mmCIF file of C-alpha atoms in Angstrom:
data_model
loop_
_atom_site.group_PDB
_atom_site.id
_atom_site.type_symbol
_atom_site.label_atom_id
_atom_site.label_comp_id
_atom_site.label_asym_id
_atom_site.label_seq_id
_atom_site.Cartn_x
_atom_site.Cartn_y
_atom_site.Cartn_z
ATOM 1 C CA MET A 23 2.751 -13.355 16.856
ATOM 2 C CA VAL A 24 4.066 -11.063 14.166
ATOM 3 C CA THR A 25 5.977 -11.691 10.985
ATOM 4 C CA GLY A 26 7.521 -9.371 8.454
ATOM 5 C CA GLY A 27 6.964 -8.868 4.770
ATOM 6 C CA THR A 28 5.703 -12.283 3.733
ATOM 7 C CA PHE A 29 1.991 -12.922 3.636
ATOM 8 C CA GLY A 30 1.987 -15.064 6.755
ATOM 9 C CA PRO A 31 -0.355 -17.979 7.475
ATOM 10 C CA ALA A 32 -3.608 -18.446 5.586
ATOM 11 C CA ALA A 33 -5.559 -18.342 8.829
ATOM 12 C CA ALA A 34 -9.296 -18.749 9.114
ATOM 13 C CA ALA A 35 -11.118 -15.448 8.876
ATOM 14 C CA PRO A 36 -14.534 -14.123 9.897
ATOM 15 C CA MET A 37 -15.195 -12.684 6.440
ATOM 16 C CA ALA A 38 -14.891 -14.128 2.958
ATOM 17 C CA THR A 39 -16.084 -11.108 0.992
ATOM 18 C CA THR A 40 -15.136 -7.465 0.969
ATOM 19 C CA PRO A 41 -15.790 -5.775 4.323
ATOM 20 C CA ILE A 42 -18.286 -2.907 4.193
ATOM 21 C CA THR A 43 -16.566 0.389 5.015
ATOM 22 C CA ASP A 44 -19.174 2.854 3.722
ATOM 23 C CA HIS A 45 -19.722 4.167 7.258
ATOM 24 C CA CYS A 46 -16.034 5.214 7.441
ATOM 25 C CA PRO A 47 -14.949 3.161 10.467
ATOM 26 C CA TYR A 48 -11.259 3.858 9.801
ATOM 27 C CA ARG A 49 -11.360 7.506 8.729
ATOM 28 C CA VAL A 50 -9.488 8.590 11.875
ATOM 29 C CA GLY A 51 -7.745 5.516 13.248
ATOM 30 C CA THR A 52 -6.747 1.958 12.399
ATOM 31 C CA PRO A 53 -8.761 -1.205 13.171
ATOM 32 C CA PRO A 54 -8.516 -2.495 16.752
ATOM 33 C CA PRO A 55 -5.329 -4.504 17.409
ATOM 34 C CA VAL A 56 -5.540 -8.232 18.043
ATOM 35 C CA ASP A 57 -2.398 -8.524 20.175
ATOM 36 C CA GLU A 58 -0.284 -6.420 22.549
ATOM 37 C CA SER A 59 2.238 -5.155 19.993
ATOM 38 C CA GLU A 60 0.860 -1.620 20.211
ATOM 39 C CA VAL A 61 0.677 -1.333 23.993
ATOM 40 C CA VAL A 62 2.370 1.928 24.994
ATOM 41 C CA ALA A 63 5.344 1.545 27.318
ATOM 42 C CA PRO A 64 4.813 2.807 30.885
ATOM 43 C CA GLY A 65 5.457 6.528 31.086
ATOM 44 C CA SER A 66 5.219 7.008 27.305
ATOM 45 C CA PRO A 67 2.432 9.125 25.788
ATOM 46 C CA THR A 68 -0.252 7.454 23.674
ATOM 47 C CA PRO A 69 0.035 8.729 20.098
ATOM 48 C CA THR A 70 -2.953 10.807 19.029
ATOM 49 C CA PRO A 71 -4.545 10.086 15.636
ATOM 50 C CA LEU A 72 -3.239 12.075 12.697
ATOM 51 C CA PRO A 73 -5.517 14.983 11.753
ATOM 52 C CA VAL A 74 -7.942 14.301 8.914
ATOM 53 C CA PRO A 75 -7.430 16.862 6.101
ATOM 54 C CA ALA A 76 -10.388 19.181 5.532
ATOM 55 C CA THR A 77 -10.120 18.508 1.795
ATOM 56 C CA SER A 78 -9.608 14.980 0.511
ATOM 57 C CA VAL A 79 -6.116 14.681 -0.968
ATOM 58 C CA GLY A 80 -6.387 13.522 -4.569
ATOM 59 C CA GLY A 81 -9.928 14.758 -5.218
ATOM 60 C CA GLU A 82 -13.313 14.879 -3.521
ATOM 61 C CA GLN A 83 -14.425 11.465 -4.833
ATOM 62 C CA LEU A 84 -11.638 9.907 -2.788
ATOM 63 C CA ALA A 85 -13.286 11.154 0.399
ATOM 64 C CA HIS A 86 -15.803 8.304 0.081
ATOM 65 C CA CYS A 87 -15.149 5.255 2.248
ATOM 66 C CA GLY A 88 -16.928 2.658 0.110
ATOM 67 C CA VAL A 89 -16.006 1.579 -3.407
ATOM 68 C CA VAL A 90 -15.543 4.403 -5.898
ATOM 69 C CA ALA A 91 -15.463 3.382 -9.562
ATOM 70 C CA ASP A 92 -16.506 4.380 -13.054
ATOM 71 C CA PRO A 93 -19.101 2.000 -14.573
ATOM 72 C CA ILE A 94 -17.478 2.129 -18.017
ATOM 73 C CA ALA A 95 -14.574 0.131 -16.567
ATOM 74 C CA GLY A 96 -16.873 -2.798 -15.863
ATOM 75 C CA PRO A 97 -17.674 -4.547 -12.599
ATOM 76 C CA ILE A 98 -15.342 -4.521 -9.627
ATOM 77 C CA PRO A 99 -13.768 -7.957 -9.003
ATOM 78 C CA PRO A 100 -15.888 -9.931 -6.519
ATOM 79 C CA ALA A 101 -14.914 -11.265 -3.077
ATOM 80 C CA LEU A 102 -11.995 -8.910 -2.423
ATOM 81 C CA THR A 103 -11.141 -9.414 1.250
ATOM 82 C CA SER A 104 -9.152 -6.195 1.698
ATOM 83 C CA ALA A 105 -10.964 -3.488 3.625
ATOM 84 C CA GLY A 106 -9.101 -0.875 1.589
ATOM 85 C CA TRP A 107 -7.596 -1.013 -1.896
ATOM 86 C CA LEU A 108 -6.697 1.211 -4.838
ATOM 87 C CA VAL A 109 -5.952 0.827 -8.559
ATOM 88 C CA ALA A 110 -4.114 3.603 -10.422
ATOM 89 C CA ASP A 111 -2.232 4.375 -13.612
ATOM 90 C CA LEU A 112 1.369 4.757 -12.436
ATOM 91 C CA ASP A 113 2.467 7.205 -15.130
ATOM 92 C CA SER A 114 -0.507 9.569 -15.308
ATOM 93 C CA GLY A 115 -1.324 9.310 -11.612
ATOM 94 C CA ALA A 116 -5.014 8.744 -12.405
ATOM 95 C CA VAL A 117 -6.811 6.726 -9.748
ATOM 96 C CA LEU A 118 -9.005 4.240 -11.633
ATOM 97 C CA ALA A 119 -10.944 2.731 -8.725
ATOM 98 C CA ALA A 120 -10.623 2.486 -4.966
ATOM 99 C CA LYS A 121 -12.228 1.284 -1.771
ATOM 100 C CA ASP A 122 -11.759 3.385 1.372
ATOM 101 C CA PRO A 123 -8.724 5.065 -0.242
ATOM 102 C CA HIS A 124 -8.007 7.285 2.773
ATOM 103 C CA GLY A 125 -8.993 4.690 5.360
ATOM 104 C CA ARG A 126 -6.241 4.302 7.920
ATOM 105 C CA TYR A 127 -4.716 0.845 8.153
ATOM 106 C CA ARG A 128 -1.430 -0.585 9.371
ATOM 107 C CA PRO A 129 1.030 -0.899 6.465
ATOM 108 C CA ALA A 130 3.153 -3.755 7.858
ATOM 109 C CA SER A 131 6.300 -4.176 5.726
ATOM 110 C CA THR A 132 5.032 -2.052 2.851
ATOM 111 C CA ILE A 133 6.291 0.891 4.951
ATOM 112 C CA LYS A 134 9.798 -0.326 4.052
ATOM 113 C CA VAL A 135 9.284 1.448 0.707
ATOM 114 C CA LEU A 136 9.198 4.734 2.636
ATOM 115 C CA LEU A 137 12.387 3.742 4.477
ATOM 116 C CA ALA A 138 13.980 2.901 1.123
ATOM 117 C CA LEU A 139 13.260 6.428 -0.125
ATOM 118 C CA VAL A 140 15.118 7.912 2.858
ATOM 119 C CA VAL A 141 18.021 5.492 2.384
ATOM 120 C CA LEU A 142 18.302 6.380 -1.295
ATOM 121 C CA ASP A 143 18.351 10.070 -0.391
ATOM 122 C CA GLU A 144 20.968 9.879 2.354
ATOM 123 C CA LEU A 145 23.181 6.782 2.423
ATOM 124 C CA ASP A 146 26.153 5.707 0.326
ATOM 125 C CA LEU A 147 25.100 2.315 -1.039
ATOM 126 C CA ASP A 148 28.720 1.209 -1.377
ATOM 127 C CA ALA A 149 29.535 1.808 2.312
ATOM 128 C CA VAL A 150 30.085 -1.412 4.302
ATOM 129 C CA ILE A 151 28.929 -2.074 7.884
ATOM 130 C CA THR A 152 29.122 -4.850 10.478
ATOM 131 C CA PRO A 153 25.784 -5.490 12.250
ATOM 132 C CA THR A 154 25.197 -5.237 15.983
ATOM 133 C CA VAL A 155 23.769 -8.063 18.069
ATOM 134 C CA ALA A 156 20.428 -6.265 18.239
ATOM 135 C CA GLU A 157 20.336 -5.999 14.455
ATOM 136 C CA TRP A 158 21.202 -9.563 13.424
ATOM 137 C CA SER A 159 18.844 -10.970 16.093
ATOM 138 C CA THR A 160 15.845 -8.820 15.097
ATOM 139 C CA GLU A 161 12.338 -10.307 15.342
ATOM 140 C CA GLY A 162 10.417 -11.448 12.253
ATOM 141 C CA ASP A 163 11.532 -11.860 8.637
ATOM 142 C CA SER A 164 15.284 -11.634 8.235
ATOM 143 C CA CYS A 165 17.912 -11.102 5.547
ATOM 144 C CA GLY A 166 20.178 -13.523 7.427
ATOM 145 C CA MET A 167 22.800 -11.147 8.745
ATOM 146 C CA GLY A 168 25.208 -12.618 11.276
ATOM 147 C CA PRO A 169 27.917 -11.583 13.758
ATOM 148 C CA GLY A 170 31.142 -10.590 12.079
ATOM 149 C CA GLY A 171 29.521 -10.313 8.664
ATOM 150 C CA HIS A 172 30.228 -7.399 6.353
ATOM 151 C CA TYR A 173 27.380 -5.934 4.317
ATOM 152 C CA SER A 174 27.162 -2.993 1.956
ATOM 153 C CA ASN A 175 24.203 -0.676 2.166
ATOM 154 C CA ARG A 176 23.254 -1.990 -1.253
ATOM 155 C CA ASP A 177 23.073 -5.487 0.268
ATOM 156 C CA LEU A 178 20.940 -4.148 3.111
ATOM 157 C CA LEU A 179 18.588 -2.192 0.854
ATOM 158 C CA THR A 180 18.193 -5.231 -1.398
ATOM 159 C CA GLY A 181 17.470 -7.509 1.538
ATOM 160 C CA LEU A 182 15.023 -4.931 2.862
ATOM 161 C CA LEU A 183 12.968 -4.991 -0.341
ATOM 162 C CA VAL A 184 13.471 -8.533 -1.670
ATOM 163 C CA VAL A 185 12.888 -10.623 1.479
ATOM 164 C CA SER A 186 11.617 -7.823 3.722
ATOM 165 C CA GLY A 187 14.445 -8.209 6.234
ATOM 166 C CA ASN A 188 13.750 -6.505 9.547
ATOM 167 C CA ASP A 189 17.419 -6.941 10.467
ATOM 168 C CA CYS A 190 18.364 -4.940 7.373
ATOM 169 C CA ALA A 191 15.811 -2.257 8.306
ATOM 170 C CA ASN A 192 17.363 -1.762 11.721
ATOM 171 C CA ALA A 193 20.920 -1.717 10.368
ATOM 172 C CA LEU A 194 19.932 0.991 7.887
ATOM 173 C CA ALA A 195 18.136 2.944 10.635
ATOM 174 C CA ARG A 196 21.302 2.963 12.754
ATOM 175 C CA GLN A 197 23.173 4.672 9.940
ATOM 176 C CA LEU A 198 20.387 7.218 9.500
ATOM 177 C CA GLY A 199 20.837 8.364 13.103
ATOM 178 C CA GLY A 200 18.979 5.727 15.079
ATOM 179 C CA VAL A 201 15.351 4.586 15.187
ATOM 180 C CA GLU A 202 13.788 7.849 16.352
ATOM 181 C CA GLU A 203 15.735 9.963 13.871
ATOM 182 C CA THR A 204 14.900 7.512 11.083
ATOM 183 C CA LEU A 205 11.190 7.629 11.913
ATOM 184 C CA ALA A 206 11.314 11.430 11.893
ATOM 185 C CA LYS A 207 12.894 11.351 8.435
ATOM 186 C CA MET A 208 10.394 8.789 7.138
ATOM 187 C CA ASN A 209 7.449 10.829 8.415
ATOM 188 C CA ALA A 210 8.877 14.051 6.998
ATOM 189 C CA LYS A 211 9.187 12.319 3.620
ATOM 190 C CA ALA A 212 5.569 11.129 3.839
ATOM 191 C CA GLN A 213 4.393 14.669 4.608
ATOM 192 C CA ALA A 214 6.410 16.064 1.700
ATOM 193 C CA LEU A 215 4.732 13.567 -0.637
ATOM 194 C CA GLY A 216 1.259 14.490 0.575
ATOM 195 C CA ALA A 217 0.844 11.104 2.293
ATOM 196 C CA LEU A 218 -1.067 12.626 5.190
ATOM 197 C CA ASP A 219 -2.567 9.369 6.510
ATOM 198 C CA THR A 220 0.896 7.919 7.122
ATOM 199 C CA ARG A 221 2.871 7.719 10.338
ATOM 200 C CA ALA A 222 5.777 5.289 10.555
ATOM 201 C CA ALA A 223 6.187 3.971 14.110
ATOM 202 C CA SER A 224 8.865 1.366 13.337
ATOM 203 C CA PRO A 225 11.395 1.332 10.476
ATOM 204 C CA SER A 226 10.537 -2.273 9.570
ATOM 205 C CA GLY A 227 6.737 -2.073 9.660
ATOM 206 C CA LEU A 228 6.356 -4.223 12.757
ATOM 207 C CA ASP A 229 3.277 -2.987 14.609
ATOM 208 C CA ALA A 230 3.931 -0.164 17.076
ATOM 209 C CA PRO A 231 1.750 2.525 18.704
ATOM 210 C CA GLY A 232 0.536 5.098 16.183
ATOM 211 C CA MET A 233 1.466 3.188 13.011
ATOM 212 C CA SER A 234 -0.791 4.229 10.136
ATOM 213 C CA SER A 235 -1.064 4.533 6.359
ATOM 214 C CA SER A 236 -3.753 4.224 3.685
ATOM 215 C CA PRO A 237 -4.203 2.733 0.198
ATOM 216 C CA TYR A 238 -3.832 6.213 -1.282
ATOM 217 C CA ASP A 239 -0.642 6.957 0.637
ATOM 218 C CA LEU A 240 1.035 3.656 -0.205
ATOM 219 C CA ALA A 241 0.273 4.312 -3.881
ATOM 220 C CA VAL A 242 1.848 7.776 -3.656
ATOM 221 C CA ILE A 243 4.922 6.444 -1.825
ATOM 222 C CA PHE A 244 5.476 3.539 -4.231
ATOM 223 C CA ARG A 245 4.952 5.800 -7.240
ATOM 224 C CA GLU A 246 7.650 8.121 -5.934
ATOM 225 C CA ALA A 247 9.992 5.187 -5.314
ATOM 226 C CA MET A 248 9.498 4.030 -8.912
ATOM 227 C CA THR A 249 11.118 7.254 -10.118
ATOM 228 C CA ASP A 250 14.436 5.922 -8.747
ATOM 229 C CA THR A 251 16.258 3.513 -11.062
ATOM 230 C CA THR A 252 18.009 1.748 -8.176
ATOM 231 C CA PHE A 253 14.697 1.033 -6.491
ATOM 232 C CA GLN A 254 13.238 -0.188 -9.790
ATOM 233 C CA SER A 255 16.100 -2.602 -10.324
ATOM 234 C CA ILE A 256 15.882 -4.022 -6.798
ATOM 235 C CA VAL A 257 12.128 -4.684 -6.696
ATOM 236 C CA ALA A 258 12.431 -6.404 -10.084
ATOM 237 C CA LEU A 259 14.829 -9.012 -8.667
ATOM 238 C CA GLU A 260 13.578 -12.581 -8.327
ATOM 239 C CA SER A 261 16.660 -13.496 -6.298
ATOM 240 C CA TYR A 262 19.830 -11.992 -4.831
ATOM 241 C CA ARG A 263 22.993 -13.543 -3.407
ATOM 242 C CA PHE A 264 23.229 -12.175 0.132
ATOM 243 C CA PRO A 265 26.631 -12.251 1.875
ATOM 244 C CA GLY A 266 27.373 -14.802 4.578
ATOM 245 C CA TYR A 267 29.309 -14.433 7.815
ATOM 246 C CA PRO A 268 32.121 -16.317 9.627
ATOM 247 C CA LYS A 269 31.631 -19.153 12.083
ATOM 248 C CA ARG A 270 30.590 -18.075 15.546
ATOM 249 C CA PRO A 271 33.160 -18.724 18.277
ATOM 250 C CA ASP A 272 30.364 -18.901 20.856
ATOM 251 C CA VAL A 273 28.697 -21.839 19.049
ATOM 252 C CA PRO A 274 30.611 -25.138 19.458
ATOM 253 C CA GLY A 275 31.362 -26.808 16.148
ATOM 254 C CA ASP A 276 29.974 -23.910 14.111
ATOM 255 C CA LYS A 277 31.186 -23.462 10.539
ATOM 256 C CA ASP A 278 31.415 -20.477 8.211
ATOM 257 C CA HIS A 279 28.040 -19.343 6.909
ATOM 258 C CA PRO A 280 28.342 -18.880 3.125
ATOM 259 C CA ALA A 281 26.416 -16.429 0.994
ATOM 260 C CA TYR A 282 22.974 -17.682 0.058
ATOM 261 C CA LEU A 283 20.464 -16.999 -2.715
ATOM 262 C CA MET A 284 17.474 -15.164 -1.253
ATOM 263 C CA GLN A 285 14.182 -15.201 -3.183
ATOM 264 C CA THR A 286 11.664 -12.393 -3.425
ATOM 265 C CA SER A 287 8.521 -12.493 -1.280
ATOM 266 C CA ASN A 288 6.610 -11.106 -4.297
ATOM 267 C CA HIS A 289 4.977 -14.329 -5.497
ATOM 268 C CA LEU A 290 3.669 -12.711 -8.694
ATOM 269 C CA LEU A 291 7.240 -12.046 -9.782
ATOM 270 C CA LEU A 292 8.305 -15.625 -9.055
ATOM 271 C CA GLU A 293 5.408 -17.169 -10.953
ATOM 272 C CA GLY A 294 5.949 -14.944 -13.979
ATOM 273 C CA TYR A 295 2.672 -13.040 -13.796
ATOM 274 C CA PRO A 296 2.484 -11.177 -17.137
ATOM 275 C CA GLY A 297 4.196 -7.785 -16.981
ATOM 276 C CA MET A 298 5.010 -7.858 -13.251
ATOM 277 C CA ILE A 299 7.607 -5.157 -12.569
ATOM 278 C CA GLY A 300 7.891 -5.384 -8.812
ATOM 279 C CA GLY A 301 6.110 -4.949 -5.530
ATOM 280 C CA LYS A 302 6.294 -5.134 -1.761
ATOM 281 C CA THR A 303 4.410 -7.474 0.545
ATOM 282 C CA GLY A 304 3.544 -7.075 4.200
ATOM 283 C CA TYR A 305 1.959 -9.048 7.006
ATOM 284 C CA THR A 306 1.452 -8.766 10.744
ATOM 285 C CA ASP A 307 -1.345 -10.091 12.922
ATOM 286 C CA ASP A 308 -2.749 -6.574 13.341
ATOM 287 C CA ALA A 309 -2.195 -5.363 9.781
ATOM 288 C CA ARG A 310 -3.227 -8.621 8.093
ATOM 289 C CA LYS A 311 -2.005 -8.889 4.506
ATOM 290 C CA THR A 312 -0.857 -5.763 2.672
ATOM 291 C CA TYR A 313 0.585 -5.306 -0.798
ATOM 292 C CA VAL A 314 1.711 -2.641 -3.249
ATOM 293 C CA GLY A 315 3.046 -3.365 -6.734
ATOM 294 C CA VAL A 316 3.186 -2.424 -10.409
ATOM 295 C CA THR A 317 2.587 -4.401 -13.610
ATOM 296 C CA GLU A 318 3.168 -3.233 -17.209
ATOM 297 C CA ARG A 319 1.376 -4.346 -20.382
ATOM 298 C CA ASP A 320 1.416 -2.711 -23.812
ATOM 299 C CA GLY A 321 3.208 0.345 -22.448
ATOM 300 C CA ARG A 322 0.705 0.948 -19.643
ATOM 301 C CA ARG A 323 1.776 0.582 -16.003
ATOM 302 C CA ILE A 324 -0.895 -0.223 -13.421
ATOM 303 C CA LEU A 325 -0.337 0.167 -9.677
ATOM 304 C CA VAL A 326 -2.342 -1.818 -7.109
ATOM 305 C CA VAL A 327 -2.536 -1.413 -3.317
ATOM 306 C CA GLU A 328 -4.315 -3.751 -0.897
ATOM 307 C CA MET A 329 -4.614 -3.333 2.880
ATOM 308 C CA PHE A 330 -6.151 -5.304 5.759
ATOM 309 C CA GLY A 331 -6.950 -8.411 3.723
ATOM 310 C CA LEU A 332 -6.714 -12.189 3.987
ATOM 311 C CA THR A 333 -6.588 -15.404 2.036
ATOM 312 C CA VAL A 334 -9.824 -17.224 2.824
ATOM 313 C CA GLY A 335 -10.090 -20.851 1.772
ATOM 314 C CA THR A 336 -9.446 -21.046 -1.969
ATOM 315 C CA ASN A 337 -9.798 -17.273 -2.337
ATOM 316 C CA SER A 338 -6.071 -16.542 -2.519
ATOM 317 C CA TYR A 339 -4.851 -13.032 -1.795
ATOM 318 C CA TRP A 340 -2.580 -13.323 -4.840
ATOM 319 C CA ASP A 341 -5.589 -14.152 -7.015
ATOM 320 C CA GLN A 342 -7.338 -11.060 -5.641
ATOM 321 C CA THR A 343 -4.259 -9.010 -6.536
ATOM 322 C CA LYS A 344 -4.294 -10.372 -10.083
ATOM 323 C CA ALA A 345 -7.988 -9.522 -10.397
ATOM 324 C CA LEU A 346 -7.288 -5.905 -9.455
ATOM 325 C CA PHE A 347 -4.414 -5.656 -11.947
ATOM 326 C CA ASP A 348 -6.642 -7.117 -14.670
ATOM 327 C CA TYR A 349 -9.365 -4.618 -13.777
ATOM 328 C CA GLY A 350 -6.858 -1.787 -14.138
ATOM 329 C CA PHE A 351 -5.772 -2.893 -17.598
ATOM 330 C CA ARG A 352 -9.418 -3.248 -18.694
ATOM 331 C CA SER A 353 -10.169 0.332 -17.653
ATOM 332 C CA PRO A 354 -10.331 2.820 -20.553
ATOM 333 C CA ALA A 355 -7.585 5.427 -20.639
ATOM 334 C CA ASN A 356 -10.010 8.270 -19.838
ATOM 335 C CA VAL A 357 -11.188 6.777 -16.523
ATOM 336 C CA GLU A 358 -10.184 8.947 -13.554
ATOM 337 C CA ILE A 359 -11.858 9.194 -10.149
ATOM 338 C CA GLY A 360 -8.978 11.090 -8.537
ATOM 339 C CA THR A 361 -5.251 11.692 -8.844
ATOM 340 C CA LEU A 362 -2.094 10.691 -6.980
ATOM 341 C CA THR A 363 0.198 13.447 -5.781
ATOM 342 C CA THR A 364 2.696 14.340 -8.480
ATOM 343 C CA PRO A 365 6.448 14.054 -7.793
ATOM 344 C CA VAL A 366 8.377 17.136 -8.842
ATOM 345 C CA ALA A 367 12.200 17.294 -8.888
ATOM 346 C CA ASP A 368 13.512 20.170 -6.766
ATOM 347 C CA SER A 369 16.820 20.333 -8.546
ATOM 348 C CA ALA A 370 18.661 18.297 -11.140
ATOM 349 C CA ALA A 371 21.833 19.062 -9.223
ATOM 350 C CA THR A 372 20.712 17.734 -5.846
ATOM 351 C CA GLY A 373 18.469 14.952 -7.112
ATOM 352 C CA THR A 374 16.050 15.568 -4.238
ATOM 353 C CA ARG A 375 12.385 14.708 -4.651
ATOM 354 C CA THR A 376 9.302 16.534 -3.430
ATOM 355 C CA SER A 377 5.681 16.512 -4.484
ATOM 356 C CA THR A 378 2.701 18.752 -4.916
ATOM 357 C CA PRO A 379 -0.464 17.323 -3.330
ATOM 358 C CA THR A 380 -3.434 17.388 -5.668
ATOM 359 C CA THR A 381 -6.673 18.338 -3.933
ATOM 360 C CA THR A 382 -8.759 19.517 -6.865
ATOM 361 C CA PRO A 383 -11.817 17.321 -7.578
ATOM 362 C CA THR A 384 -11.061 15.233 -10.640
ATOM 363 C CA ALA A 385 -14.049 12.917 -11.001
ATOM 364 C CA SER A 386 -15.611 12.632 -14.429
ATOM 365 C CA PRO A 387 -19.389 12.974 -14.817
ATOM 366 C CA ARG A 388 -19.639 9.164 -15.137
ATOM 367 C CA THR A 389 -18.006 8.465 -11.780
ATOM 368 C CA VAL A 390 -20.116 6.511 -9.318
ATOM 369 C CA THR A 391 -19.840 5.683 -5.676
ATOM 370 C CA ALA A 392 -20.536 2.128 -4.572
ATOM 371 C CA THR A 393 -22.319 1.524 -1.282
ATOM 372 C CA GLY A 394 -22.203 -2.249 -0.923
ATOM 373 C CA PRO A 395 -19.385 -4.751 -0.409
ATOM 374 C CA ASP A 396 -19.364 -6.113 -3.959
ATOM 375 C CA HIS A 397 -22.226 -4.601 -5.971
ATOM 376 C CA PRO A 398 -22.052 -0.816 -6.531
ATOM 377 C CA ALA A 399 -25.154 1.335 -6.807
ATOM 378 C CA GLY A 400 -24.159 4.381 -8.868
ATOM 379 C CA TRP A 401 -25.107 8.021 -8.522
ATOM 380 C CA SER A 402 -26.039 7.966 -12.208
ATOM 381 C CA VAL A 403 -28.752 5.411 -11.458
ATOM 382 C CA ARG A 404 -30.042 7.515 -8.581
ATOM 383 C CA ILE A 405 -30.189 10.613 -10.764
ATOM 384 C CA LEU A 406 -32.100 8.716 -13.459
ATOM 385 C CA ILE A 407 -34.624 7.456 -10.895
ATOM 386 C CA GLY A 408 -35.047 11.004 -9.598
ATOM 387 C CA LEU A 409 -35.673 12.371 -13.091
ATOM 388 C CA VAL A 410 -38.272 9.690 -13.803
ATOM 389 C CA ALA A 411 -40.035 10.438 -10.510
ATOM 390 C CA ALA A 412 -40.074 14.152 -11.292
ATOM 391 C CA LEU A 413 -41.521 13.509 -14.760
ATOM 392 C CA VAL A 414 -44.268 11.328 -13.300
ATOM 393 C CA ALA A 415 -45.119 14.052 -10.776
ATOM 394 C CA VAL A 416 -45.411 16.669 -13.550
ATOM 395 C CA LEU A 417 -47.697 14.405 -15.631
ATOM 396 C CA LEU A 418 -49.950 13.738 -12.618
ATOM 397 C CA ALA A 419 -50.163 17.456 -11.916
ATOM 398 C CA LEU A 420 -51.176 18.217 -15.535
ATOM 399 C CA LEU A 421 -53.799 15.474 -15.422
ATOM 400 C CA ALA A 422 -55.241 16.886 -12.214
ATOM 401 C CA ILE A 423 -55.459 20.380 -13.729
ATOM 402 C CA ARG A 424 -57.342 19.045 -16.787
ATOM 403 C CA LEU A 425 -59.821 17.121 -14.636
ATOM 404 C CA PHE A 426 -60.431 20.204 -12.461
ATOM 405 C CA ALA A 427 -61.004 22.365 -15.560
ATOM 406 C CA LYS A 428 -63.699 19.966 -16.905
ATOM 407 C CA ARG A 429 -65.669 20.347 -13.664
#
């Protein structure tokens, strides 16, 4: 079973603490699927894994697959169930802490942010369409489109981001040239942003062969989207009145379907979490829970990404998200273990967006790499132990020389 952008059922899970990824199990490919959603159709080629860049995008510290953090920011929140996550300063692009930042995981509906970027580049948001049967009957989370309904692209984009409508995703893809053309455009946009772990295999984020992203890439993609004022306004919506559609002649006794008030799937926005600007949820059986969002406090905007996680018992995924946001705001302004790719406007006239990938190591001398699921062991500690051992060796050598001289 698959769903769309909501966080799905709080199913039992084999792990209640952060999975250990220090051995880089997902450097090349995503975790094994749990259903048949990624079975390749007969006669179709099996997608090969994306190449792993020779140099870690964003800085050499981000090549690590365990937790990477600066000790001056304090301890990492405990019992995070996501295999990969990232905390960054949205405005400066500084990565504050991460776990398996370039690990490859399925994005689920968070990939809709990438689709939104293509839509904002290419489609007239005031244009109106009527959906096809295939679109209004799409699997998973839905905006609630219906036969004979009329929807502007602004309605579709809003439904895509607010309730994660897969029907809206497919209707937008049709206008972009069809599914294959849309995927080509989404993947070209990811490459242009330096999101080299990302391959969209479905416009909606439903699992499909070859689907891949990473905590780092989702942060880069969402950061780019936040440069667009239309995107900002949509992800900040708690609700939106989505158009209805007329009664269906093929359904006896059917009545007109009026517009309805859809509510965001971003629970932090609904509950009034302090400073929440907006975010995007995702869930499929193979991807588990995914999330990307931004919160602002005292003029500082913190971005959080989580991938391949779960709610386990009373350990809510939303509580884990809050803990990561709080960690980000506690981090001193000079903390930086890497950098997100920087969006650069090509031309004020065209409004197009590109980016320059940052591959220069950016880690400060304090930066440490954690090797356990919850309790980091820093390089600074290792260096100190090594210096003490060396000093002891020198003292023993001097003592031996003095004893030999007395003989």
